[in-house]
Amino acid sequence: MVNERLISFDLKSDFGFFKKPDINDTYLTYNMLHKPALLGILGAIIGLKGFEQNKRLPDYYTLLRHLKIGIKPLGTNNGNFLKCFIEYNNATGMASKEEGGILQVREQTLVHPAYRCFLLLNDGNETERILYDYLKSYHAEFLPYMGKNDFSAWWDNFIEYTSFSRFSYDRNYRIDSIFRNSEVRVSDFIASAGRGRGNRANSQSMYIYIEKLPVSFNEELFQYEYGDFVYSPNVTFDKETKFSDSDFYVVKENRVIELF
C-alpha cells in the first residue's frame, strides 16, 4: 500500500476513566478505549490543542479524525477490565447547589487498563509523520492520560508491520480486535462460530463482548455519535459470515483486525 504504514503500540495505565455522559449521580466508565479518546491521547503526544471553547472542535480532532485506528484490549477477563468505585468530595464550590457547594462523587474506575492500538498512517501527511516519529521514539509533548488527568498513561511494544493487506474472506477467521457490528445478532455469532469451528468442543470458552462506543463527534450538536462494537477473539467465523460495515486487515501471523 503506497505511502502507508501500519503500526501498533500498547497503551497502559494503572487506572482509567472514560466517562459515560448519560448518568450524573454515579459516574460510569466505558470499558473499552474508544476512538475519540484515543485521538485525544495521540493529540497530547504530539502537542495538539484540546477543547478551548464551546462549539469549536479541538485541533487534535480536526487533524486526526480521518485516521484509521484499531483497538485490542489486553489482559481482560472475557473482554472486561476489573473495575472499582472511588468516592470523593468535590468542594470547589461550583460543583453542587447543595448547602456548602460540596458534591459527593462516586466514580467507577478501570483497574490496569491496557490496549493494543493500531494506526494506519500516511507518509505524505506531515502530522502523521510526526506522530509516527513520536510513538516510535516514546516521546510526548504533553503527558497522555487514560481518560482523566489523574491517570497518567504510557506505551510500549511499538511494532511496524512490514506486510498487511485487506482481508478477502478467503478462509475461516477470527477477529483479534474490537469491530463494528450493526447487522449480525448474537445468535448468528454462535451459529457461525459453530460452523467455523467444526465442532462444539470449545463452546464453553467462547465469549462475545458487546459495547456501544463513541466513534466521532456530531459537528452540529457537539455530542458523541455511537456505534455497536464486538470483541470475540476466540470465536472462529466461517468465511461466509461477512460484515459489510467493517474494514478488516490481515496482519502478522494471519491475524485479522478491523481499522475504522
Coordinates of C-alpha atoms in Angstrom, one line a residue:
M1 CA 0.0 0.0 0.0
V2 CA 1.7 3.2 -1.3
N3 CA 2.9 5.6 1.4
E4 CA 1.0 3.8 4.2
R5 CA 2.5 2.4 7.4
L6 CA 0.6 0.2 9.8
I7 CA 1.9 0.4 13.3
S8 CA 0.7 -0.7 16.8
F9 CA 1.7 0.1 20.4
D10 CA 0.4 -1.0 23.8
L11 CA -1.2 1.8 25.8
K12 CA -1.3 1.2 29.6
S13 CA -2.2 2.9 32.8
D14 CA -2.7 1.9 36.5
F15 CA -6.2 3.3 36.3
G16 CA -8.6 4.7 33.6
F17 CA -11.9 6.5 33.3
F18 CA -13.8 7.2 30.1
K19 CA -16.9 8.9 31.3
K20 CA -20.3 7.9 30.0
P21 CA -22.3 11.1 29.6
D22 CA -25.8 9.7 30.4
I23 CA -25.6 9.3 34.2
N24 CA -24.8 12.1 36.6
D25 CA -25.3 10.9 40.2
T26 CA -22.8 8.0 39.8
Y27 CA -20.1 8.4 37.1
L28 CA -19.7 5.3 35.0
T29 CA -16.9 4.5 32.6
Y30 CA -16.8 2.8 29.2
N31 CA -14.8 -0.5 29.4
M32 CA -13.1 -0.2 26.0
L33 CA -11.0 2.7 24.8
H34 CA -13.0 4.5 22.1
K35 CA -11.8 6.4 19.1
P36 CA -12.4 10.0 20.3
A37 CA -10.5 9.2 23.5
L38 CA -7.6 7.6 21.6
L39 CA -7.4 10.6 19.2
G40 CA -7.1 12.9 22.3
I41 CA -4.3 10.8 23.6
L42 CA -2.5 10.9 20.2
G43 CA -3.0 14.7 20.1
A44 CA -1.5 15.1 23.5
I45 CA 1.6 13.0 22.5
I46 CA 2.4 15.4 19.5
G47 CA 1.3 18.6 21.3
L48 CA -2.0 19.4 19.6
K49 CA -4.5 21.6 21.5
G50 CA -7.6 20.2 23.1
F51 CA -11.0 21.7 23.8
E52 CA -10.7 25.5 24.3
Q53 CA -14.1 27.0 23.7
N54 CA -17.7 25.9 23.2
K55 CA -19.0 25.0 19.7
R56 CA -15.5 24.5 18.4
L57 CA -13.9 21.2 17.8
P58 CA -10.3 20.8 19.2
D59 CA -7.3 20.8 17.0
Y60 CA -6.4 17.2 17.7
Y61 CA -9.8 16.1 16.4
T62 CA -9.9 18.1 13.3
L63 CA -6.3 17.0 12.3
L64 CA -6.6 13.3 13.3
R65 CA -10.3 12.3 12.9
H66 CA -9.6 10.8 9.5
L67 CA -7.1 8.2 10.9
K68 CA -8.0 4.6 10.6
I69 CA -7.5 3.0 14.0
G70 CA -7.9 -0.4 15.6
I71 CA -8.2 -1.4 19.3
K72 CA -7.5 -4.7 21.1
P73 CA -7.9 -4.9 24.9
L74 CA -5.1 -6.6 26.7
G75 CA -5.3 -8.7 29.9
T76 CA -9.1 -8.8 30.3
N77 CA -11.5 -11.3 31.7
N78 CA -13.6 -12.2 28.7
G79 CA -13.3 -8.6 27.4
N80 CA -13.9 -6.9 30.8
F81 CA -11.4 -5.0 32.8
L82 CA -11.6 -5.1 36.6
K83 CA -13.4 -2.0 37.9
C84 CA -13.8 -0.4 41.3
F85 CA -15.7 2.6 42.7
I86 CA -13.9 5.6 44.1
E87 CA -15.8 8.1 46.3
Y88 CA -14.6 11.6 46.9
N89 CA -15.9 15.2 47.6
N90 CA -15.8 17.9 45.0
A91 CA -15.5 21.0 47.2
T92 CA -14.7 23.7 44.6
G93 CA -17.9 25.5 45.5
M94 CA -19.3 25.3 41.9
A95 CA -20.0 21.6 41.7
S96 CA -23.3 21.5 43.6
K97 CA -26.2 23.7 44.5
E98 CA -26.5 22.0 47.9
E99 CA -25.5 24.0 51.0
G100 CA -21.8 24.4 51.1
G101 CA -21.4 23.6 47.4
I102 CA -20.0 20.2 48.1
L103 CA -20.7 17.4 45.6
Q104 CA -20.2 13.8 46.7
V105 CA -18.9 11.9 43.7
R106 CA -19.0 8.1 43.2
E107 CA -16.9 7.2 40.2
Q108 CA -16.4 3.9 38.5
T109 CA -12.7 3.3 37.6
L110 CA -10.9 0.8 35.4
V111 CA -8.1 -1.1 37.1
H112 CA -4.9 -1.7 35.0
P113 CA -6.5 -0.9 31.6
A114 CA -4.3 -1.8 28.6
Y115 CA -5.0 -1.7 24.9
R116 CA -3.1 -2.5 21.7
C117 CA -3.7 0.4 19.4
F118 CA -3.3 0.1 15.6
L119 CA -2.8 3.1 13.4
L120 CA -2.7 3.3 9.6
L121 CA -0.5 6.3 8.8
N122 CA 0.1 8.1 5.6
D123 CA 3.8 9.1 5.0
G124 CA 2.6 12.0 2.8
N125 CA 0.8 13.7 5.8
E126 CA 3.2 15.8 8.0
T127 CA 1.1 15.4 11.2
E128 CA 1.1 11.6 10.7
R129 CA 4.8 11.5 10.1
I130 CA 5.4 13.4 13.4
L131 CA 3.0 11.0 15.2
Y132 CA 5.0 8.0 13.8
D133 CA 8.3 9.5 15.0
Y134 CA 7.0 10.4 18.5
L135 CA 5.4 7.0 19.0
K136 CA 8.5 5.1 17.8
S137 CA 10.8 7.1 20.0
Y138 CA 8.5 7.0 23.0
H139 CA 8.4 10.8 23.2
A140 CA 5.5 13.0 24.1
E141 CA 4.9 16.8 24.2
F142 CA 2.2 16.5 26.8
L143 CA 1.7 13.7 29.4
P144 CA -1.0 11.4 28.0
Y145 CA -3.6 10.1 30.4
M146 CA -6.2 7.4 30.4
G147 CA -9.4 9.5 30.2
K148 CA -8.7 11.6 33.3
N149 CA -5.6 13.7 34.1
D150 CA -5.2 11.8 37.4
F151 CA -4.4 8.6 35.5
S152 CA -1.2 9.1 33.5
A153 CA -0.6 6.6 30.7
W154 CA 2.4 5.2 28.9
W155 CA 3.1 3.0 26.0
D156 CA 5.5 0.2 24.9
N157 CA 5.9 -2.6 22.4
F158 CA 5.9 -0.3 19.3
I159 CA 5.5 -2.5 16.2
E160 CA 5.7 -1.6 12.5
Y161 CA 4.1 -4.2 10.2
T162 CA 6.1 -4.9 7.1
S163 CA 3.2 -6.8 5.5
F164 CA -0.5 -6.2 5.7
S165 CA -3.5 -6.4 3.4
R166 CA -7.3 -6.2 3.3
F167 CA -9.0 -9.4 4.3
S168 CA -10.8 -11.0 1.4
Y169 CA -12.9 -13.6 3.3
D170 CA -11.0 -16.4 1.6
R171 CA -10.9 -18.6 4.8
N172 CA -12.5 -19.1 8.2
Y173 CA -11.2 -16.4 10.5
R174 CA -11.0 -14.9 14.0
I175 CA -11.1 -11.2 14.7
D176 CA -8.3 -10.1 17.0
S177 CA -9.6 -6.6 17.7
I178 CA -12.9 -4.9 18.6
F179 CA -15.0 -4.5 15.5
R180 CA -18.2 -2.7 14.4
N181 CA -21.3 -4.7 14.0
S182 CA -24.8 -3.5 13.1
E183 CA -26.2 -6.5 11.3
V184 CA -25.4 -9.8 12.9
R185 CA -27.3 -10.9 16.1
V186 CA -25.7 -12.8 18.9
S187 CA -27.5 -16.0 17.8
D188 CA -25.9 -15.6 14.4
F189 CA -22.5 -15.3 16.0
I190 CA -23.0 -18.5 17.9
A191 CA -24.2 -20.3 14.8
S192 CA -21.4 -19.0 12.7
A193 CA -18.9 -19.9 15.4
G194 CA -20.2 -23.4 15.4
R195 CA -19.8 -23.8 11.7
G196 CA -16.3 -22.2 11.6
R197 CA -15.1 -24.3 14.5
G198 CA -16.4 -27.6 13.0
N199 CA -17.4 -28.9 16.5
R200 CA -18.6 -27.6 19.9
A201 CA -15.7 -28.9 22.0
N202 CA -14.6 -25.4 22.9
S203 CA -18.1 -23.9 23.3
Q204 CA -17.5 -23.1 27.0
S205 CA -14.5 -20.9 26.3
M206 CA -16.3 -18.9 23.6
Y207 CA -17.4 -15.4 24.6
I208 CA -18.9 -12.4 22.9
Y209 CA -18.4 -9.0 24.4
I210 CA -20.6 -6.2 23.1
E211 CA -20.5 -2.4 23.9
K212 CA -21.9 0.7 22.4
L213 CA -19.0 3.1 22.0
P214 CA -18.4 6.7 20.8
V215 CA -16.9 6.8 17.2
S216 CA -17.0 10.5 16.4
F217 CA -18.4 13.9 17.4
N218 CA -21.6 15.3 15.8
E219 CA -20.4 18.6 14.5
E220 CA -23.8 20.4 15.0
L221 CA -24.7 19.1 18.4
F222 CA -21.1 18.6 19.7
Q223 CA -22.1 15.3 21.2
Y224 CA -20.8 11.8 20.7
E225 CA -22.0 9.6 17.8
Y226 CA -22.1 5.9 18.6
G227 CA -21.5 2.5 17.1
D228 CA -22.1 -1.0 18.3
F229 CA -18.8 -2.9 18.8
V230 CA -18.0 -6.6 19.4
Y231 CA -14.9 -8.3 20.9
S232 CA -14.8 -12.1 20.4
P233 CA -11.2 -13.1 19.7
N234 CA -11.8 -16.8 20.4
V235 CA -14.8 -17.2 18.0
T236 CA -14.0 -18.7 14.6
F237 CA -16.3 -17.4 11.9
D238 CA -16.8 -19.3 8.7
K239 CA -15.8 -17.4 5.6
E240 CA -19.5 -17.0 4.5
T241 CA -20.0 -14.6 7.5
K242 CA -19.3 -11.2 6.2
F243 CA -19.6 -7.8 8.0
S244 CA -20.4 -5.2 5.3
D245 CA -19.8 -2.2 7.6
S246 CA -16.3 -3.4 8.7
D247 CA -12.9 -2.9 7.2
F248 CA -10.7 -5.9 8.1
Y249 CA -7.0 -6.2 7.5
V250 CA -4.7 -9.2 7.8
V251 CA -1.5 -8.5 9.8
K252 CA 1.3 -10.5 11.5
E253 CA 0.6 -14.3 11.9
N254 CA -2.5 -14.0 9.8
R255 CA -4.4 -12.2 12.5
V256 CA -7.5 -10.2 11.3
I257 CA -8.2 -6.8 12.8
E258 CA -10.6 -4.0 12.0
L259 CA -9.5 -0.5 11.2
F260 CA -12.2 2.1 11.5

